Amino acid sequence: MAGYRFLTSWLLEAPRDEVWDAIWDAPAWPLWWRGATVAEELDPGTPCGVGRRGSYEWRGRIPYRLRFEAVVTEVEPPHFMLGEARGDLEGTGRWRFYEDDGVTAVIYDWQVRTTRPWMNLAAPVAAPLFRWNHDEVMRAGGRGLAEHLGCRLLASD
């Protein structure tokens, strides 16, 4: 399996609680995040959110779809969330949220392996294209989140 580590950061002119709420409300992602085609909650987990499980489908600029389920393994609202993914991608995703004077920094660390045979065969040549596609989806997420919250996206990387 081909492995990848993606690190995304967004800087939004919005309170952390509002940013957290929008990210936590994963079923609403397709309404504002271009690329998120399916985001369904399958299990709400415990009252604090541990064990929350969702089904996701993503499509970037390159016309292939990735499907996986993710379960929240640790959560500390509105600061931190860790999840495990299984499906076309397997690995961990870690969201961190920091606020200073009404500006929220979002850091997303996504460490995954591809499980689809064609992606693993193509990885030696196509990995830069897969990375670009992921980065485009994440840039769209930052722009969409800012629009959804009615705030400015100050930086996206």
mmCIF file of N, CA and C in Angstrom, residues 66-157:
data_model
loop_
_atom_site.group_PDB
_atom_site.id
_atom_site.type_symbol
_atom_site.label_atom_id
_atom_site.label_comp_id
_atom_site.label_asym_id
_atom_site.label_seq_id
_atom_site.Cartn_x
_atom_site.Cartn_y
_atom_site.Cartn_z
ATOM 1 N N LEU A 66 -13.164 8.412 -3.630
ATOM 2 C CA LEU A 66 -12.620 7.664 -2.500
ATOM 3 C C LEU A 66 -13.726 7.510 -1.475
ATOM 4 N N ARG A 67 -13.922 6.284 -1.014
ATOM 5 C CA ARG A 67 -14.955 5.994 -0.017
ATOM 6 C C ARG A 67 -14.287 5.369 1.199
ATOM 7 N N PHE A 68 -14.717 5.815 2.370
ATOM 8 C CA PHE A 68 -14.199 5.224 3.606
ATOM 9 C C PHE A 68 -15.140 5.548 4.752
ATOM 10 N N GLU A 69 -14.971 4.813 5.827
ATOM 11 C CA GLU A 69 -15.651 5.112 7.078
ATOM 12 C C GLU A 69 -14.596 5.618 8.045
ATOM 13 N N ALA A 70 -15.018 6.486 8.942
ATOM 14 C CA ALA A 70 -14.107 7.003 9.962
ATOM 15 C C ALA A 70 -14.810 6.968 11.307
ATOM 16 N N VAL A 71 -14.044 6.654 12.332
ATOM 17 C CA VAL A 71 -14.574 6.619 13.690
ATOM 18 C C VAL A 71 -13.713 7.526 14.573
ATOM 19 N N VAL A 72 -14.364 8.323 15.405
ATOM 20 C CA VAL A 72 -13.669 9.211 16.324
ATOM 21 C C VAL A 72 -13.131 8.371 17.481
ATOM 22 N N THR A 73 -11.827 8.452 17.715
ATOM 23 C CA THR A 73 -11.206 7.679 18.789
ATOM 24 C C THR A 73 -10.861 8.540 19.996
ATOM 25 N N GLU A 74 -10.674 9.834 19.780
ATOM 26 C CA GLU A 74 -10.432 10.796 20.863
ATOM 27 C C GLU A 74 -11.060 12.115 20.464
ATOM 28 N N VAL A 75 -11.613 12.829 21.439
ATOM 29 C CA VAL A 75 -12.204 14.132 21.137
ATOM 30 C C VAL A 75 -12.157 15.003 22.385
ATOM 31 N N GLU A 76 -11.800 16.259 22.191
ATOM 32 C CA GLU A 76 -11.790 17.264 23.248
ATOM 33 C C GLU A 76 -12.288 18.580 22.646
ATOM 34 N N PRO A 77 -13.634 18.738 22.583
ATOM 35 C CA PRO A 77 -14.183 19.958 21.979
ATOM 36 C C PRO A 77 -13.777 21.197 22.758
ATOM 37 N N PRO A 78 -13.513 22.283 22.135
ATOM 38 C CA PRO A 78 -13.359 22.542 20.704
ATOM 39 C C PRO A 78 -11.895 22.583 20.294
ATOM 40 N N HIS A 79 -11.087 21.710 20.863
ATOM 41 C CA HIS A 79 -9.638 21.773 20.672
ATOM 42 C C HIS A 79 -9.050 20.706 19.751
ATOM 43 N N PHE A 80 -9.614 19.500 19.812
ATOM 44 C CA PHE A 80 -8.891 18.367 19.239
ATOM 45 C C PHE A 80 -9.850 17.225 18.904
ATOM 46 N N MET A 81 -9.556 16.539 17.804
ATOM 47 C CA MET A 81 -10.307 15.343 17.445
ATOM 48 C C MET A 81 -9.376 14.421 16.660
ATOM 49 N N LEU A 82 -9.443 13.137 16.980
ATOM 50 C CA LEU A 82 -8.629 12.119 16.314
ATOM 51 C C LEU A 82 -9.552 11.027 15.821
ATOM 52 N N GLY A 83 -9.323 10.563 14.594
ATOM 53 C CA GLY A 83 -10.159 9.507 14.044
ATOM 54 C C GLY A 83 -9.355 8.508 13.246
ATOM 55 N N GLU A 84 -9.949 7.327 13.081
ATOM 56 C CA GLU A 84 -9.356 6.242 12.294
ATOM 57 C C GLU A 84 -10.228 6.000 11.074
ATOM 58 N N ALA A 85 -9.607 5.882 9.915
ATOM 59 C CA ALA A 85 -10.329 5.653 8.657
ATOM 60 C C ALA A 85 -10.069 4.238 8.153
ATOM 61 N N ARG A 86 -11.097 3.643 7.519
ATOM 62 C CA ARG A 86 -11.004 2.329 6.889
ATOM 63 C C ARG A 86 -11.826 2.349 5.608
ATOM 64 N N GLY A 87 -11.234 1.839 4.545
ATOM 65 C CA GLY A 87 -11.921 1.784 3.253
ATOM 66 C C GLY A 87 -10.903 1.980 2.148
ATOM 67 N N ASP A 88 -11.223 2.843 1.174
ATOM 68 C CA ASP A 88 -10.258 3.133 0.105
ATOM 69 C C ASP A 88 -8.998 3.784 0.658
ATOM 70 N N LEU A 89 -9.146 4.444 1.796
ATOM 71 C CA LEU A 89 -8.016 5.010 2.541
ATOM 72 C C LEU A 89 -8.059 4.439 3.946
ATOM 73 N N GLU A 90 -6.895 4.121 4.496
ATOM 74 C CA GLU A 90 -6.810 3.638 5.869
ATOM 75 C C GLU A 90 -5.735 4.436 6.586
ATOM 76 N N GLY A 91 -6.061 4.875 7.795
ATOM 77 C CA GLY A 91 -5.083 5.617 8.577
ATOM 78 C C GLY A 91 -5.753 6.505 9.597
ATOM 79 N N THR A 92 -5.065 7.587 9.963
ATOM 80 C CA THR A 92 -5.564 8.470 11.010
ATOM 81 C C THR A 92 -5.654 9.910 10.519
ATOM 82 N N GLY A 93 -6.630 10.609 11.065
ATOM 83 C CA GLY A 93 -6.796 12.034 10.826
ATOM 84 C C GLY A 93 -6.889 12.748 12.157
ATOM 85 N N ARG A 94 -6.139 13.815 12.295
ATOM 86 C CA ARG A 94 -6.102 14.580 13.544
ATOM 87 C C ARG A 94 -6.402 16.042 13.248
ATOM 88 N N TRP A 95 -7.511 16.540 13.828
ATOM 89 C CA TRP A 95 -7.885 17.947 13.718
ATOM 90 C C TRP A 95 -7.460 18.645 15.003
ATOM 91 N N ARG A 96 -6.834 19.829 14.883
ATOM 92 C CA ARG A 96 -6.500 20.678 16.037
ATOM 93 C C ARG A 96 -6.979 22.093 15.743
ATOM 94 N N PHE A 97 -7.487 22.749 16.777
ATOM 95 C CA PHE A 97 -8.081 24.081 16.646
ATOM 96 C C PHE A 97 -7.477 25.011 17.690
ATOM 97 N N TYR A 98 -6.996 26.176 17.255
ATOM 98 C CA TYR A 98 -6.397 27.175 18.140
ATOM 99 C C TYR A 98 -7.041 28.524 17.847
ATOM 100 N N GLU A 99 -7.273 29.306 18.894
ATOM 101 C CA GLU A 99 -7.868 30.625 18.686
ATOM 102 C C GLU A 99 -7.048 31.686 19.391
ATOM 103 N N ASP A 100 -6.906 32.815 18.720
ATOM 104 C CA ASP A 100 -6.276 33.987 19.311
ATOM 105 C C ASP A 100 -7.009 35.223 18.793
ATOM 106 N N ASP A 101 -7.626 35.942 19.685
ATOM 107 C CA ASP A 101 -8.277 37.212 19.364
ATOM 108 C C ASP A 101 -9.273 37.095 18.206
ATOM 109 N N GLY A 102 -10.118 36.060 18.257
ATOM 110 C CA GLY A 102 -11.156 35.907 17.243
ATOM 111 C C GLY A 102 -10.708 35.290 15.940
ATOM 112 N N VAL A 103 -9.465 34.859 15.860
ATOM 113 C CA VAL A 103 -8.943 34.193 14.664
ATOM 114 C C VAL A 103 -8.628 32.751 15.038
ATOM 115 N N THR A 104 -9.128 31.815 14.243
ATOM 116 C CA THR A 104 -8.938 30.397 14.531
ATOM 117 C C THR A 104 -8.019 29.761 13.502
ATOM 118 N N ALA A 105 -7.037 29.041 14.011
ATOM 119 C CA ALA A 105 -6.161 28.224 13.173
ATOM 120 C C ALA A 105 -6.647 26.787 13.261
ATOM 121 N N VAL A 106 -6.819 26.175 12.110
ATOM 122 C CA VAL A 106 -7.209 24.775 12.008
ATOM 123 C C VAL A 106 -6.032 24.034 11.382
ATOM 124 N N ILE A 107 -5.594 22.971 12.045
ATOM 125 C CA ILE A 107 -4.504 22.146 11.529
ATOM 126 C C ILE A 107 -5.055 20.732 11.362
ATOM 127 N N TYR A 108 -4.946 20.201 10.157
ATOM 128 C CA TYR A 108 -5.407 18.842 9.899
ATOM 129 C C TYR A 108 -4.239 17.995 9.416
ATOM 130 N N ASP A 109 -3.965 16.929 10.142
ATOM 131 C CA ASP A 109 -2.875 16.004 9.838
ATOM 132 C C ASP A 109 -3.505 14.673 9.433
ATOM 133 N N TRP A 110 -3.341 14.281 8.178
ATOM 134 C CA TRP A 110 -3.996 13.115 7.595
ATOM 135 C C TRP A 110 -2.897 12.159 7.157
ATOM 136 N N GLN A 111 -2.762 11.028 7.854
ATOM 137 C CA GLN A 111 -1.750 10.023 7.533
ATOM 138 C C GLN A 111 -2.472 8.757 7.101
ATOM 139 N N VAL A 112 -2.405 8.463 5.807
ATOM 140 C CA VAL A 112 -3.202 7.379 5.244
ATOM 141 C C VAL A 112 -2.403 6.527 4.261
ATOM 142 N N ARG A 113 -2.965 5.363 4.016
ATOM 143 C CA ARG A 113 -2.488 4.440 2.984
ATOM 144 C C ARG A 113 -3.650 4.196 2.031
ATOM 145 N N THR A 114 -3.342 4.059 0.763
ATOM 146 C CA THR A 114 -4.374 3.722 -0.209
ATOM 147 C C THR A 114 -4.528 2.205 -0.251
ATOM 148 N N THR A 115 -5.759 1.735 -0.420
ATOM 149 C CA THR A 115 -6.011 0.294 -0.471
ATOM 150 C C THR A 115 -6.483 -0.168 -1.850
ATOM 151 N N ARG A 116 -6.815 0.780 -2.713
ATOM 152 C CA ARG A 116 -7.288 0.391 -4.048
ATOM 153 C C ARG A 116 -6.095 -0.060 -4.887
ATOM 154 N N PRO A 117 -6.170 -1.258 -5.465
ATOM 155 C CA PRO A 117 -5.023 -1.783 -6.217
ATOM 156 C C PRO A 117 -4.517 -0.848 -7.311
ATOM 157 N N TRP A 118 -5.419 -0.224 -8.069
ATOM 158 C CA TRP A 118 -4.960 0.635 -9.167
ATOM 159 C C TRP A 118 -4.173 1.832 -8.628
ATOM 160 N N MET A 119 -4.589 2.360 -7.459
ATOM 161 C CA MET A 119 -3.871 3.506 -6.888
ATOM 162 C C MET A 119 -2.482 3.088 -6.415
ATOM 163 N N ASN A 120 -2.388 1.905 -5.832
ATOM 164 C CA ASN A 120 -1.090 1.421 -5.365
ATOM 165 C C ASN A 120 -0.156 1.131 -6.531
ATOM 166 N N LEU A 121 -0.697 0.584 -7.617
ATOM 167 C CA LEU A 121 0.129 0.339 -8.803
ATOM 168 C C LEU A 121 0.591 1.642 -9.442
ATOM 169 N N ALA A 122 -0.287 2.640 -9.438
ATOM 170 C CA ALA A 122 0.037 3.921 -10.075
ATOM 171 C C ALA A 122 0.878 4.832 -9.184
ATOM 172 N N ALA A 123 0.936 4.559 -7.895
ATOM 173 C CA ALA A 123 1.570 5.465 -6.931
ATOM 174 C C ALA A 123 2.991 5.900 -7.292
ATOM 175 N N PRO A 124 3.855 5.018 -7.773
ATOM 176 C CA PRO A 124 5.218 5.496 -8.076
ATOM 177 C C PRO A 124 5.258 6.660 -9.068
ATOM 178 N N VAL A 125 4.276 6.709 -9.963
ATOM 179 C CA VAL A 125 4.236 7.783 -10.956
ATOM 180 C C VAL A 125 3.197 8.841 -10.586
ATOM 181 N N ALA A 126 2.071 8.408 -10.038
ATOM 182 C CA ALA A 126 0.932 9.306 -9.827
ATOM 183 C C ALA A 126 0.889 9.966 -8.453
ATOM 184 N N ALA A 127 1.766 9.614 -7.538
ATOM 185 C CA ALA A 127 1.714 10.182 -6.181
ATOM 186 C C ALA A 127 1.676 11.713 -6.188
ATOM 187 N N PRO A 128 2.480 12.400 -6.994
ATOM 188 C CA PRO A 128 2.385 13.869 -6.999
ATOM 189 C C PRO A 128 0.999 14.368 -7.445
ATOM 190 N N LEU A 129 0.374 13.671 -8.357
ATOM 191 C CA LEU A 129 -0.964 14.032 -8.806
ATOM 192 C C LEU A 129 -1.999 13.778 -7.710
ATOM 193 N N PHE A 130 -1.857 12.660 -6.991
ATOM 194 C CA PHE A 130 -2.749 12.377 -5.867
ATOM 195 C C PHE A 130 -2.607 13.452 -4.787
ATOM 196 N N ARG A 131 -1.371 13.876 -4.520
ATOM 197 C CA ARG A 131 -1.137 14.929 -3.514
ATOM 198 C C ARG A 131 -1.780 16.247 -3.959
ATOM 199 N N TRP A 132 -1.592 16.594 -5.220
ATOM 200 C CA TRP A 132 -2.188 17.822 -5.748
ATOM 201 C C TRP A 132 -3.706 17.764 -5.614
ATOM 202 N N ASN A 133 -4.303 16.625 -5.952
ATOM 203 C CA ASN A 133 -5.745 16.456 -5.877
ATOM 204 C C ASN A 133 -6.229 16.640 -4.431
ATOM 205 N N HIS A 134 -5.528 16.027 -3.493
ATOM 206 C CA HIS A 134 -5.879 16.187 -2.077
ATOM 207 C C HIS A 134 -5.791 17.661 -1.674
ATOM 208 N N ASP A 135 -4.708 18.317 -2.050
ATOM 209 C CA ASP A 135 -4.527 19.729 -1.686
ATOM 210 C C ASP A 135 -5.633 20.606 -2.264
ATOM 211 N N GLU A 136 -6.080 20.308 -3.477
ATOM 212 C CA GLU A 136 -7.174 21.068 -4.081
ATOM 213 C C GLU A 136 -8.466 20.894 -3.290
ATOM 214 N N VAL A 137 -8.749 19.672 -2.859
ATOM 215 C CA VAL A 137 -9.946 19.411 -2.052
ATOM 216 C C VAL A 137 -9.861 20.186 -0.738
ATOM 217 N N MET A 138 -8.709 20.197 -0.121
ATOM 218 C CA MET A 138 -8.563 20.893 1.164
ATOM 219 C C MET A 138 -8.638 22.415 0.991
ATOM 220 N N ARG A 139 -8.078 22.948 -0.090
ATOM 221 C CA ARG A 139 -8.226 24.388 -0.346
ATOM 222 C C ARG A 139 -9.704 24.745 -0.531
ATOM 223 N N ALA A 140 -10.432 23.885 -1.243
ATOM 224 C CA ALA A 140 -11.868 24.108 -1.424
ATOM 225 C C ALA A 140 -12.585 24.060 -0.073
ATOM 226 N N GLY A 141 -12.132 23.198 0.825
ATOM 227 C CA GLY A 141 -12.719 23.134 2.158
ATOM 228 C C GLY A 141 -12.516 24.415 2.938
ATOM 229 N N GLY A 142 -11.324 24.967 2.889
ATOM 230 C CA GLY A 142 -11.066 26.229 3.585
ATOM 231 C C GLY A 142 -11.916 27.362 3.040
ATOM 232 N N ARG A 143 -12.000 27.458 1.713
ATOM 233 C CA ARG A 143 -12.833 28.500 1.104
ATOM 234 C C ARG A 143 -14.307 28.297 1.441
ATOM 235 N N GLY A 144 -14.767 27.042 1.335
ATOM 236 C CA GLY A 144 -16.165 26.744 1.620
ATOM 237 C C GLY A 144 -16.526 26.985 3.072
ATOM 238 N N LEU A 145 -15.615 26.640 3.992
ATOM 239 C CA LEU A 145 -15.874 26.867 5.405
ATOM 240 C C LEU A 145 -15.977 28.359 5.702
ATOM 241 N N ALA A 146 -15.090 29.151 5.136
ATOM 242 C CA ALA A 146 -15.145 30.605 5.343
ATOM 243 C C ALA A 146 -16.468 31.169 4.822
ATOM 244 N N GLU A 147 -16.867 30.738 3.653
ATOM 245 C CA GLU A 147 -18.141 31.213 3.095
ATOM 246 C C GLU A 147 -19.310 30.760 3.977
ATOM 247 N N HIS A 148 -19.280 29.512 4.409
ATOM 248 C CA HIS A 148 -20.327 28.953 5.262
ATOM 249 C C HIS A 148 -20.454 29.740 6.569
ATOM 250 N N LEU A 149 -19.319 30.133 7.134
ATOM 251 C CA LEU A 149 -19.323 30.868 8.401
ATOM 252 C C LEU A 149 -19.487 32.377 8.214
ATOM 253 N N GLY A 150 -19.401 32.832 6.972
ATOM 254 C CA GLY A 150 -19.491 34.274 6.708
ATOM 255 C C GLY A 150 -18.299 35.032 7.245
ATOM 256 N N CYS A 151 -17.126 34.431 7.096
ATOM 257 C CA CYS A 151 -15.901 35.065 7.603
ATOM 258 C C CYS A 151 -14.834 35.061 6.510
ATOM 259 N N ARG A 152 -13.711 35.668 6.821
ATOM 260 C CA ARG A 152 -12.592 35.681 5.869
ATOM 261 C C ARG A 152 -11.671 34.500 6.132
ATOM 262 N N LEU A 153 -11.208 33.885 5.045
ATOM 263 C CA LEU A 153 -10.145 32.895 5.112
ATOM 264 C C LEU A 153 -8.848 33.677 4.958
ATOM 265 N N LEU A 154 -8.084 33.791 6.026
ATOM 266 C CA LEU A 154 -6.874 34.603 6.008
ATOM 267 C C LEU A 154 -5.695 33.877 5.404
ATOM 268 N N ALA A 155 -5.686 32.546 5.518
ATOM 269 C CA ALA A 155 -4.604 31.743 4.940
ATOM 270 C C ALA A 155 -5.073 30.317 4.797
ATOM 271 N N SER A 156 -4.530 29.640 3.789
ATOM 272 C CA SER A 156 -4.839 28.237 3.545
ATOM 273 C C SER A 156 -3.599 27.599 2.951
ATOM 274 N N ASP A 157 -3.143 26.535 3.567
ATOM 275 C CA ASP A 157 -1.934 25.877 3.095
ATOM 276 C C ASP A 157 -2.073 24.378 3.236
#
